[in-house]
Structures are given as C-alpha cells and as structure tokens.
PDB file of C-alpha atoms in Angstrom:
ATOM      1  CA  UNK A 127     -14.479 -19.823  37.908  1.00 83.00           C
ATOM      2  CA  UNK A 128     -12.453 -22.999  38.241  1.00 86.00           C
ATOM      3  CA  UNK A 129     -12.336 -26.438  36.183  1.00 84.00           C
ATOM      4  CA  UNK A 130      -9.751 -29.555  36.425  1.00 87.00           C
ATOM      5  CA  UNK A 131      -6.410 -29.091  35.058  1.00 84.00           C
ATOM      6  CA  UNK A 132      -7.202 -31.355  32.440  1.00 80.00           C
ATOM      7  CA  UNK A 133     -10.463 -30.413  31.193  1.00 80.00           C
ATOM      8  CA  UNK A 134     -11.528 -28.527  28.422  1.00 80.00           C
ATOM      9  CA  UNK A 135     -10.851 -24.118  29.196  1.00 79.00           C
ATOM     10  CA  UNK A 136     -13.193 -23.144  26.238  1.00 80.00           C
ATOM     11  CA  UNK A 137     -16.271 -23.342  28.654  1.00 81.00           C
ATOM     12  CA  UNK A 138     -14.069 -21.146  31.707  1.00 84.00           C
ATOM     13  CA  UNK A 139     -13.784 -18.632  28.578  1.00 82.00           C
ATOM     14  CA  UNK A 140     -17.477 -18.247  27.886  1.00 81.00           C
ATOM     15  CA  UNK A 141     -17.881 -18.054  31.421  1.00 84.00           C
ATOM     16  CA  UNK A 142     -16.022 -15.271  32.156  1.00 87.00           C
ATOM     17  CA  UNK A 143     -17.189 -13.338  28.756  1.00 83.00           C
ATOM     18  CA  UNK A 144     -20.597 -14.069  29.865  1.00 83.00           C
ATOM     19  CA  UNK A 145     -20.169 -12.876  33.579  1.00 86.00           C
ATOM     20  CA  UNK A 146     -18.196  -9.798  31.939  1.00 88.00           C
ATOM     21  CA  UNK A 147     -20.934  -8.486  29.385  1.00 85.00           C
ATOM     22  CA  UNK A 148     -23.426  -8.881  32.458  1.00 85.00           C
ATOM     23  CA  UNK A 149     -21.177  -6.582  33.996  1.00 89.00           C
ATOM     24  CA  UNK A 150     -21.602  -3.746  31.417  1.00 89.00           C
ATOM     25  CA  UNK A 151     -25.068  -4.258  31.271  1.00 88.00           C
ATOM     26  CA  UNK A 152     -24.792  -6.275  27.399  1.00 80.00           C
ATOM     27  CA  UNK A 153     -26.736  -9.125  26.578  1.00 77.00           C
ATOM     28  CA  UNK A 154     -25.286 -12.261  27.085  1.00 69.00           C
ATOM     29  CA  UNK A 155     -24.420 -14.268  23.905  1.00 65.00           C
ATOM     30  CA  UNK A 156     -23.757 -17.769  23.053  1.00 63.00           C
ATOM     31  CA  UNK A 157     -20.695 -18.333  22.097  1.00 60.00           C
ATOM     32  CA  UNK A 158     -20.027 -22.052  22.125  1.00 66.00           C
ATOM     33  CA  UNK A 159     -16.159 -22.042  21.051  1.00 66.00           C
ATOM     34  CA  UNK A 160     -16.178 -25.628  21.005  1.00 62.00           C
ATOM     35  CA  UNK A 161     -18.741 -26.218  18.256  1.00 65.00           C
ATOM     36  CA  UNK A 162     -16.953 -23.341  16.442  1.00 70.00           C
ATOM     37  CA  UNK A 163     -13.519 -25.248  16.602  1.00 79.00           C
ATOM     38  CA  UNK A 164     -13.212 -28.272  17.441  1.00 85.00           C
ATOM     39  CA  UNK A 165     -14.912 -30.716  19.782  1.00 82.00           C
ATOM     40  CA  UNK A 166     -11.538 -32.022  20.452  1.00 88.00           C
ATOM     41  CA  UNK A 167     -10.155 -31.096  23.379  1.00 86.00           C
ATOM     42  CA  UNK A 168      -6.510 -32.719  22.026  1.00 91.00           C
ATOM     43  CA  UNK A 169      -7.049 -31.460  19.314  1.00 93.00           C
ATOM     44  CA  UNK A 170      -7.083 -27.810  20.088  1.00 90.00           C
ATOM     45  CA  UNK A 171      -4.380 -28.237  22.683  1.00 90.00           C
ATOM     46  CA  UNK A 172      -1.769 -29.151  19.482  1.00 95.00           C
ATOM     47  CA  UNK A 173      -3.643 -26.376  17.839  1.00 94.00           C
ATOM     48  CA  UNK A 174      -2.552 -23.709  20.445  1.00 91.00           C
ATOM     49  CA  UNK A 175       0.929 -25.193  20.666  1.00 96.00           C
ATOM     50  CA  UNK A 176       1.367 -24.828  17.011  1.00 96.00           C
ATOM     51  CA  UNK A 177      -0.077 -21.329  16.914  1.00 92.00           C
ATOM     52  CA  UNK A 178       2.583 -20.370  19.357  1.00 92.00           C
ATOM     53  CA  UNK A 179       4.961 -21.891  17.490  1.00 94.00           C
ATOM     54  CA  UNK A 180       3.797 -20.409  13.788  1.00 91.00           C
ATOM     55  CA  UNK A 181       3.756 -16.917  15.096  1.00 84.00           C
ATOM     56  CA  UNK A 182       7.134 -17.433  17.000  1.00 86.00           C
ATOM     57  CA  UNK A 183       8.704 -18.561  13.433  1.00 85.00           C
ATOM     58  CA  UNK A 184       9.084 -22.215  15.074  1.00 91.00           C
ATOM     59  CA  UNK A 185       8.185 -23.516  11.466  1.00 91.00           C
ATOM     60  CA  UNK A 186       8.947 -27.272  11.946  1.00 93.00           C
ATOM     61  CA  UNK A 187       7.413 -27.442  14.866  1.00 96.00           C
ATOM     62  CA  UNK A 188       4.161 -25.917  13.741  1.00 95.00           C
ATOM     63  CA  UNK A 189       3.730 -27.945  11.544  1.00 95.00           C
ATOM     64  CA  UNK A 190       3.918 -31.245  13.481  1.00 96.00           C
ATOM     65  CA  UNK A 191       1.927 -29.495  16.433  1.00 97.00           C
ATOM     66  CA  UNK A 192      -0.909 -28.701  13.445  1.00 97.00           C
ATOM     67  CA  UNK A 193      -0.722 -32.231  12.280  1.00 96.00           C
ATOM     68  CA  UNK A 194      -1.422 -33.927  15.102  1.00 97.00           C
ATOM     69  CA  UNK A 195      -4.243 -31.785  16.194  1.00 97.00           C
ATOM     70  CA  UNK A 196      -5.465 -33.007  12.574  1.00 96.00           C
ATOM     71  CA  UNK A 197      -5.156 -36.076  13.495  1.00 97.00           C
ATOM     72  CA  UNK A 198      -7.292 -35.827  16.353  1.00 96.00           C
ATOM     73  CA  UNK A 199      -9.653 -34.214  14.170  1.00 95.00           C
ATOM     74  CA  UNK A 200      -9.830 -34.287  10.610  1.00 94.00           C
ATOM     75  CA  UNK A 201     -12.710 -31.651  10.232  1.00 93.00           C
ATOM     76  CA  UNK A 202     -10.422 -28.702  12.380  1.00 94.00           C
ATOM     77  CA  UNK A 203     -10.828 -25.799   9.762  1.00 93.00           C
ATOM     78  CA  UNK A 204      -8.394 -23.626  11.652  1.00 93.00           C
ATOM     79  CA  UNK A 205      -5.571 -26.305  12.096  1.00 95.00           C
ATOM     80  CA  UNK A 206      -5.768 -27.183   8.042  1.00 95.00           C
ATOM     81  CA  UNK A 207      -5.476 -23.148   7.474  1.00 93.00           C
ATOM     82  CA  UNK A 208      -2.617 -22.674   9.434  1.00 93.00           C
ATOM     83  CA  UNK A 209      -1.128 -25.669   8.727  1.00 94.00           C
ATOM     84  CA  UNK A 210      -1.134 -24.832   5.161  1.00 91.00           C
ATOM     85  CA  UNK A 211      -0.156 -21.273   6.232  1.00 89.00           C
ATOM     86  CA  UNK A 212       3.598 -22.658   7.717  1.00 90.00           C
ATOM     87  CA  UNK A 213       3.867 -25.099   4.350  1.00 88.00           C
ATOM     88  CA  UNK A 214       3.759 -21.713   2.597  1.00 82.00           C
ATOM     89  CA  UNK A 215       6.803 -20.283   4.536  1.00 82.00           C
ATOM     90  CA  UNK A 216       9.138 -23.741   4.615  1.00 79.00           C
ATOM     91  CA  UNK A 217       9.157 -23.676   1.298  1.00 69.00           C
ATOM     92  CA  UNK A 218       6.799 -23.055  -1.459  1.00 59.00           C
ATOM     93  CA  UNK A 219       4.575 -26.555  -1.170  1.00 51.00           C
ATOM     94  CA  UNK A 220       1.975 -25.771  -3.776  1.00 60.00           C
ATOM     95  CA  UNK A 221       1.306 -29.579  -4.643  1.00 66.00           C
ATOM     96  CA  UNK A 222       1.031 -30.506  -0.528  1.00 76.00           C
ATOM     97  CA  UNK A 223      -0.878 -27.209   0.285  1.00 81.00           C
ATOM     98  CA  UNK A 224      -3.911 -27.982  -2.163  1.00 84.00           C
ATOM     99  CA  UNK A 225      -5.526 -30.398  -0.166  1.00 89.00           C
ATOM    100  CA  UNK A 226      -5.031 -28.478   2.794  1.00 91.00           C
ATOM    101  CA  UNK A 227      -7.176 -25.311   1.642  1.00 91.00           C
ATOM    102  CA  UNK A 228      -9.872 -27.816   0.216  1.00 92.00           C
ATOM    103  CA  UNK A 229     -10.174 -28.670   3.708  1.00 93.00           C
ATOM    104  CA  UNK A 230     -10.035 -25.996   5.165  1.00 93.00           C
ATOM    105  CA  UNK A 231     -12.921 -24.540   3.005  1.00 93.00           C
ATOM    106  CA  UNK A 232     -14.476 -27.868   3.311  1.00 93.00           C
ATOM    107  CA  UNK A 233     -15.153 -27.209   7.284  1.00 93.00           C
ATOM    108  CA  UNK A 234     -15.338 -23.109   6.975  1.00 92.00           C
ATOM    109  CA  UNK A 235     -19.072 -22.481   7.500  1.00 90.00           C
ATOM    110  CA  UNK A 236     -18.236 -23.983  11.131  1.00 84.00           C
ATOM    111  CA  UNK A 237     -15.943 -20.777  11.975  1.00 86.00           C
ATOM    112  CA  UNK A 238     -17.292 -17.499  13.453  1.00 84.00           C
ATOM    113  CA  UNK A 239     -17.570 -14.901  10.235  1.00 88.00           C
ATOM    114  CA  UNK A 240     -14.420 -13.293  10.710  1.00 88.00           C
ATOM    115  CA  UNK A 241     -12.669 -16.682  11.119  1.00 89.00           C
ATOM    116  CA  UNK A 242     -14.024 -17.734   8.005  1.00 92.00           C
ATOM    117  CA  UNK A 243     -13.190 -14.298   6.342  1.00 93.00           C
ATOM    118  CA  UNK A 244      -9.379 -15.100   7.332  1.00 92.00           C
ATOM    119  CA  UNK A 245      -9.461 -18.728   5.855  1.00 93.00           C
ATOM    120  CA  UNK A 246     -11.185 -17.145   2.488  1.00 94.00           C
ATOM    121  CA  UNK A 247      -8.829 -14.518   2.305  1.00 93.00           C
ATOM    122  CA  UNK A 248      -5.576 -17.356   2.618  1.00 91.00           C
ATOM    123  CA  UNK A 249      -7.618 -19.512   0.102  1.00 92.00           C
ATOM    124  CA  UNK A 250      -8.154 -16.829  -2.722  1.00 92.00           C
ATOM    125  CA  UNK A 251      -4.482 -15.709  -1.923  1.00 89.00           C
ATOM    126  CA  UNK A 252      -3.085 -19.110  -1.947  1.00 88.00           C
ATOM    127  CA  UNK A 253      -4.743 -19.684  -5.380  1.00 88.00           C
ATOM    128  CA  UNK A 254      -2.860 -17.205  -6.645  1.00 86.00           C
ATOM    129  CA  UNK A 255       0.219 -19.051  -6.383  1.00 85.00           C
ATOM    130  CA  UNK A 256      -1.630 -22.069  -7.657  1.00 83.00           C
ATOM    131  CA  UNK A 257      -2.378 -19.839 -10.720  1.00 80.00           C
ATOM    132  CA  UNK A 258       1.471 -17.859 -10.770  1.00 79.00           C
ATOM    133  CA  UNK A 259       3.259 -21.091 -10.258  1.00 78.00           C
ATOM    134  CA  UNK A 260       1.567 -23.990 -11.718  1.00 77.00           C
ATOM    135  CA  UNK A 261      -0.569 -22.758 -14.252  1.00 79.00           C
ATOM    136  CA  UNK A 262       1.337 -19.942 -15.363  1.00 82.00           C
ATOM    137  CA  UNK A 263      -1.654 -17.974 -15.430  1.00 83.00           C
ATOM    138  CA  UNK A 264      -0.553 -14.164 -14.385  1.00 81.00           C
ATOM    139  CA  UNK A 265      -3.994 -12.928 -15.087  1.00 84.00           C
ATOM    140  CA  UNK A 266      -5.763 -15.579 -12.639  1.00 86.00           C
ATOM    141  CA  UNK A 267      -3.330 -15.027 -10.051  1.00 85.00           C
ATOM    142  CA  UNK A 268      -3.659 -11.136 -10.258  1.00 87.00           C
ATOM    143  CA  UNK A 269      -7.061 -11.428  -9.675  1.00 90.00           C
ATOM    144  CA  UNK A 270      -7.148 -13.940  -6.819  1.00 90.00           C
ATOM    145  CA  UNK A 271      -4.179 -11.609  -5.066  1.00 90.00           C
ATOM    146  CA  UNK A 272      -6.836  -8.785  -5.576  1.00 91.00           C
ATOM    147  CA  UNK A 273      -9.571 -10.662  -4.293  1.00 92.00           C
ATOM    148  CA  UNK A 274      -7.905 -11.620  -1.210  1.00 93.00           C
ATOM    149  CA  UNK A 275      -7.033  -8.340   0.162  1.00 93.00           C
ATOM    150  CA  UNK A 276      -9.953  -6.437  -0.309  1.00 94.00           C
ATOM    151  CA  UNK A 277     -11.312  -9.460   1.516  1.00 94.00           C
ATOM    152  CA  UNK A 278      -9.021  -8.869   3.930  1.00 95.00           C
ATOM    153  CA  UNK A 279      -9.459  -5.229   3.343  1.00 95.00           C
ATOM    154  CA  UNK A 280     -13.098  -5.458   4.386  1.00 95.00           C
ATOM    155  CA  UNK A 281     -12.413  -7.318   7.633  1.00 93.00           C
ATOM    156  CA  UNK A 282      -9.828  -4.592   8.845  1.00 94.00           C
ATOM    157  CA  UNK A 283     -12.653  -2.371   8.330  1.00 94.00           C
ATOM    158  CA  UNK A 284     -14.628  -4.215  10.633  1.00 92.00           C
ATOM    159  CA  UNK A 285     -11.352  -4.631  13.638  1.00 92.00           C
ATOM    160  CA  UNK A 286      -9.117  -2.068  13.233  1.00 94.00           C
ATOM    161  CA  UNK A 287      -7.348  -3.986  16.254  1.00 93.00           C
ATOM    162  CA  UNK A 288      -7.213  -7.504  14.684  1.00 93.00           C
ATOM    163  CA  UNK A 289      -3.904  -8.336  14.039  1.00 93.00           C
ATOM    164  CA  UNK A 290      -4.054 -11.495  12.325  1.00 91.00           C
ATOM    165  CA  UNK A 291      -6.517  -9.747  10.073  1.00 94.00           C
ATOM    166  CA  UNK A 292      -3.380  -6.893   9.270  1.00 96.00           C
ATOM    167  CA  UNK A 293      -1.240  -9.327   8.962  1.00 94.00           C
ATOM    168  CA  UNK A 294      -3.044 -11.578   6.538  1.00 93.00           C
ATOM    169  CA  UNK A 295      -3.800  -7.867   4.535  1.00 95.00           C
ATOM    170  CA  UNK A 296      -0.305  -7.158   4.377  1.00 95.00           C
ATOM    171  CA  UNK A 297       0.516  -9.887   3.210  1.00 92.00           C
ATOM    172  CA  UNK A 298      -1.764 -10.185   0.449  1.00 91.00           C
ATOM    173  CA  UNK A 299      -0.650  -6.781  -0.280  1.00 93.00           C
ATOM    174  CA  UNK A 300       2.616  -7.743  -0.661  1.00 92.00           C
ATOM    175  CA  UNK A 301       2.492 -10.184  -3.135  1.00 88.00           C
ATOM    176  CA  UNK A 302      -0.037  -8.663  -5.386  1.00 88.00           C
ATOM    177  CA  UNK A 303       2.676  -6.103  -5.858  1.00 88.00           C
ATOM    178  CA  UNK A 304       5.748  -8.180  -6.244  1.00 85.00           C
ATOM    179  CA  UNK A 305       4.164 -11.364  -7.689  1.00 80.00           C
ATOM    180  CA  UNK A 306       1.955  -9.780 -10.635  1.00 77.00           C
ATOM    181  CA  UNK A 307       1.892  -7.321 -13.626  1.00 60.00           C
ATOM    182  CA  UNK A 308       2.145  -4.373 -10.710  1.00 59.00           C
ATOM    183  CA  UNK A 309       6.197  -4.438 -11.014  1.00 58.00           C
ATOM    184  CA  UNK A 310       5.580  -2.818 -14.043  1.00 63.00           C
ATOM    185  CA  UNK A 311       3.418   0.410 -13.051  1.00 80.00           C
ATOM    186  CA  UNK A 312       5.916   1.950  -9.976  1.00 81.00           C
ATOM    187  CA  UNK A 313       3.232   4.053  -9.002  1.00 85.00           C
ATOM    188  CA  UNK A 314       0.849   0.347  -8.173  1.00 87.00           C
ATOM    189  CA  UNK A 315       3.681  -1.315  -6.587  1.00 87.00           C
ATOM    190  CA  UNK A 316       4.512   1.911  -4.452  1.00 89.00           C
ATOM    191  CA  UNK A 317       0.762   2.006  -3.759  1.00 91.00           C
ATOM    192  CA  UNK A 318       0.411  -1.377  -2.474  1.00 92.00           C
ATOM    193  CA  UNK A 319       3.822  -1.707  -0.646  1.00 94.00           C
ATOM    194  CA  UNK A 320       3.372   0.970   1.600  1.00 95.00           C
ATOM    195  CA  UNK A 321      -0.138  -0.903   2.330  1.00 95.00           C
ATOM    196  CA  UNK A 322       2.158  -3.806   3.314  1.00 96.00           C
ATOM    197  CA  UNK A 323       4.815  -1.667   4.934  1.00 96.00           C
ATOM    198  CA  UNK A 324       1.934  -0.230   7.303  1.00 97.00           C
ATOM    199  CA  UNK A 325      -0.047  -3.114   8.128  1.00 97.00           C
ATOM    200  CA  UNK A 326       3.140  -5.360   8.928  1.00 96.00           C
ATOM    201  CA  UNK A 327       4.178  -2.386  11.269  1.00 96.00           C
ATOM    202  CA  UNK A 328       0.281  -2.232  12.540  1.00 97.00           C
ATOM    203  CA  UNK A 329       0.601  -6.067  12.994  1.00 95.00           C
ATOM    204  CA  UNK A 330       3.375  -5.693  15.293  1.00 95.00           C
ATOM    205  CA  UNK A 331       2.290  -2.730  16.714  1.00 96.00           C
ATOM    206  CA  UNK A 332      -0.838  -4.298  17.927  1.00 96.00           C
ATOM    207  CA  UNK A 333       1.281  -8.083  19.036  1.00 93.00           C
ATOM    208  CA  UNK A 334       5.186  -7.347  19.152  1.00 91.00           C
ATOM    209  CA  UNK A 335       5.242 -12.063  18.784  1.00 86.00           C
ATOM    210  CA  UNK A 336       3.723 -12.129  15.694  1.00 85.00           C
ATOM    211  CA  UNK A 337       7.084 -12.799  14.020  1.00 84.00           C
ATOM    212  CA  UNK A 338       5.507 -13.840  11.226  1.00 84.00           C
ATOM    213  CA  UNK A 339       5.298 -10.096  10.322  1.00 90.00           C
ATOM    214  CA  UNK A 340       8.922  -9.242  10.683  1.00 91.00           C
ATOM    215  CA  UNK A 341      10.431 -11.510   7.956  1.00 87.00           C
ATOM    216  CA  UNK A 342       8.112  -9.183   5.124  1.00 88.00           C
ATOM    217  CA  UNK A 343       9.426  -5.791   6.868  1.00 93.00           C
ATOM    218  CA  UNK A 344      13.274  -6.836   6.556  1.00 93.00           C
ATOM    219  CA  UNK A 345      12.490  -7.565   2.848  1.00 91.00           C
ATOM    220  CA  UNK A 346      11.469  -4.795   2.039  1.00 92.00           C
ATOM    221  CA  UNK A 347      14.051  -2.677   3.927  1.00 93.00           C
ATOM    222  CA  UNK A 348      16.208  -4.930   1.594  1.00 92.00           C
ATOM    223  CA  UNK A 349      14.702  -4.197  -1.364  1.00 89.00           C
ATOM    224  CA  UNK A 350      14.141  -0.701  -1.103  1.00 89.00           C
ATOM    225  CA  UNK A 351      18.182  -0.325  -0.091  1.00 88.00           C
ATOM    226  CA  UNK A 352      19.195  -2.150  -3.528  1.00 85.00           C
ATOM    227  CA  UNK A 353      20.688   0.619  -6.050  1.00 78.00           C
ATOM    228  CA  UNK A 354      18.615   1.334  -8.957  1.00 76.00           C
ATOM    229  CA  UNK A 355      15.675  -0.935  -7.271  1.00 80.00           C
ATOM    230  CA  UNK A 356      11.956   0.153  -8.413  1.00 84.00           C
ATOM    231  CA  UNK A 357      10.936   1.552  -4.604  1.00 87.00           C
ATOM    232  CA  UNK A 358      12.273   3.915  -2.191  1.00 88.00           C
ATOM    233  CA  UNK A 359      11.610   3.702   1.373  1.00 91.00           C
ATOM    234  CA  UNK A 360      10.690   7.280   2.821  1.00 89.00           C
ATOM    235  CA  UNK A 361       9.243   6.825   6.791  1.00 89.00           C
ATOM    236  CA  UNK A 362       6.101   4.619   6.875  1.00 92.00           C
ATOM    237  CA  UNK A 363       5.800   4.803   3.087  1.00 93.00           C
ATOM    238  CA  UNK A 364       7.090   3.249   0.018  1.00 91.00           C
ATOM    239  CA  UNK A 365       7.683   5.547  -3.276  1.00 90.00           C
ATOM    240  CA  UNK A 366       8.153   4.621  -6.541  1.00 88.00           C
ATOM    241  CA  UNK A 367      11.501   4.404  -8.013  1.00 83.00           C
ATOM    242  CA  UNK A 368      14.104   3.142 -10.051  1.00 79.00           C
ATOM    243  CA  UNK A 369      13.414   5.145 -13.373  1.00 79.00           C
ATOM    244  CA  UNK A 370      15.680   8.633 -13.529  1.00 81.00           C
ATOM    245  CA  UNK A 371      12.165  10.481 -14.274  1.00 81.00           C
ATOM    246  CA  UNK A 372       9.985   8.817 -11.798  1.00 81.00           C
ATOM    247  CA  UNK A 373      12.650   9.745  -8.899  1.00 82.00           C
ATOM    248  CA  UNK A 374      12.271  13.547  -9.946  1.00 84.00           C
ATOM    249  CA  UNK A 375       8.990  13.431  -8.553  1.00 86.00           C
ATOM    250  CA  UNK A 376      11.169  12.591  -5.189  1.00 84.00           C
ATOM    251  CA  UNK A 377      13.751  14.893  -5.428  1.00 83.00           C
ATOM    252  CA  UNK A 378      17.161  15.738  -6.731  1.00 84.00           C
ATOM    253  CA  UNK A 379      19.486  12.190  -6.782  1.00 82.00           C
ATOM    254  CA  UNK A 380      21.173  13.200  -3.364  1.00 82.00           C
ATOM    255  CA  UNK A 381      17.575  13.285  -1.901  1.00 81.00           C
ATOM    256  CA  UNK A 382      16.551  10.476  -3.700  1.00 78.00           C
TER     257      UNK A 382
END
C-alpha cells in the first residue's frame, strides 16, 4: 500500500488495519483517523513532531510544534491537551493552561473513547491545581486528583498495555498524594506512591522514550532517600515512614 510522500498516511494506516483484521478473520471497522483528529494534514504533522518532542522532554520545542498545529487547526482536541500537558512541566502556567483544557474539552466528543478518557482524566487533574493553587481550595482539589485517577484507573483496566494511559495514572497518583491532605495519613501517601512508583516503571516498561515518566521516578528516589522523610522506598513499593512508631512496622532502625 503506497501514497505520495506528501499526502496524508492516516488513510495507508486504515488500510493496512483493515487488510490485517481480514487476515484474522475480524470484521473490518471504520476507523476514519482523520475525522477523529484532525482534517489537517499540517496540522497533525506539527502534532507528531511535538509528541516526539513532549515525550523526549524537548519541552520548548513541544510546545511551538503544538502551537502551530493549532494554528492550522483551532478545533485539534489532542494538540490543546498536550499542549497544555508541556505548559504544566515548564513551569506551573495555571492562568495560560485554562483556556487550553476548555478547548480541549470543547472538541473531546470528536476523540475515540479512550482518547477522550485521557483528555478527561488531564482536565479533572489539571483542575486540581486550579483548585490547590488559585483558589486555595484543598478539598476541591482532593477531589478532582481523586476523580482523575480512578478515571484513569478505569481505562488501565480496559489496556493493561497503554502506556500513556499508566503514565497519565501515575501521575495523577502522584499528586493526589503529595499535593493534598494525604501527607498527613503515611499509610495513604504510601498507598498511592507505590501506585505511582509502579505505573511510572510500567510506563517505561511498556515505551523505554516516554521520558516524561522518568523525571517522577528520580523524585521519588529523592524523596524517599531524605532522612526522617515520610516514605521509604523498599523494591517496587513505597512504605510509610518518617514517624519512630510507624517505621516499627518496617523493622528495627538499621533495617529501616
């Protein structure tokens, strides 16, 4: 299956996924990527060169590869929700993010269902942050931290191979731990850490460029090596610690 160099590849994709579930005998499905992206083929070329970039840590360059796809198309769901998605690592953009997300839910219903599961679950967690940051609202932001990972939680569920979906999970994870009321129960923040802990290392595991993932894992390797700190990394899991009573449930302090 063949096209011009400079011609749209969505349609060689459905060809081949059509000619491939023939193969096996499964019906063949419609599935019409442009319509449930973007109808622009420049567009989606910046769109794919910032998605590179984004999960390569290329921040700056992301974010100019996601605006100009925008520009080619204002309604690109996808390209505001990973646009926003950078913002959020540069620096913490809360004011320049918020139209971004109305966007992005604006042109949602577009998106495949686990596509629009992913921009939900960025939404709701983005929110938070909205709610932690602006409005000083720890309650609010709890619950929209919540809300997006067991989102999130749902869609791993569905594709335990998804790794933007374990990614976007432990992420969620990780700041409904460190960014709420959770700091104060160990046992919580242990309990939702080593959520984080194992789907960053799942997320890797599953796409060893998604360097997105790493910058989280080093963190909490930091953390968790800080005296007196209220975790302790043991293997793939993170145990509560910090307290002299709550480490006895470790071991003796040499263990500990």
């Amino acid at each position: 299956i063949a096209a011009i160099r400079t011609a749209d590849p969505r349609p060689l994709f459905e060809a081949v996924a059509s000619e491939l579930l023939d193969l096996v005998g499964a019906p063949r499905i419609s599935i019409e990527l442009a319509k449930q992206t973007t109808t622009s083929v420049e567009a989606y070329r910046h769109y794919l060169e910032g998605l590179r970039h984004l999960n390569r840590w290329r921040l700056r360059e992301a974010d100019s590869a996601f605006a100009l796809a925008l520009k080619a198309d204002s309604t690109f769901a996808l390209a505001y929700y990973k646009k926003s998605l950078g913002i959020g690592w540069i620096a913490p953009g809360l004011m320049e993010q918020g139209p971004l997300l109305d966007n992005a839910i604006k042109y949602v219903d577009r998106l495949p269902p686990r596509q629009q599961e992913l921009v939900r679950g960025h939404v709701e967690l983005s929110r938070g942050f909205e709610g932690l940051y602006l409005k000083r609202d720890t309650v609010m932001a709890r619950e929209r931290f919540l809300g997006a990972r067991n989102r999130l939680a749902r869609l791993v569920a569905g594709d335990t191979t998804d790794a933007e979906a374990w990614y976007a999970l432990a992420d969620a994870d990780f700041h409904l731990a460190f960014n709420t009321a959770m700091v104060g129960s160990a046992d919580s923040l242990a309990k939702y850490l080593t959520s984080s802990l194992r789907g960053f290392n799942r997320t890797i595991a599953l796409d060893s460029s998604f360097h997105l993932a790493f910058q989280h894992l080093t963190d909490l390797y930091q953390r968790a090596a800080t005296p007196r700190m209220l975790i302790v990394l043991s293997g793939d899991s993170i145990l509560p610690g910090g307290l002299v009573e709550v480490e006895r449930r470790i071991g003796t302090p040499e263990q500990v």
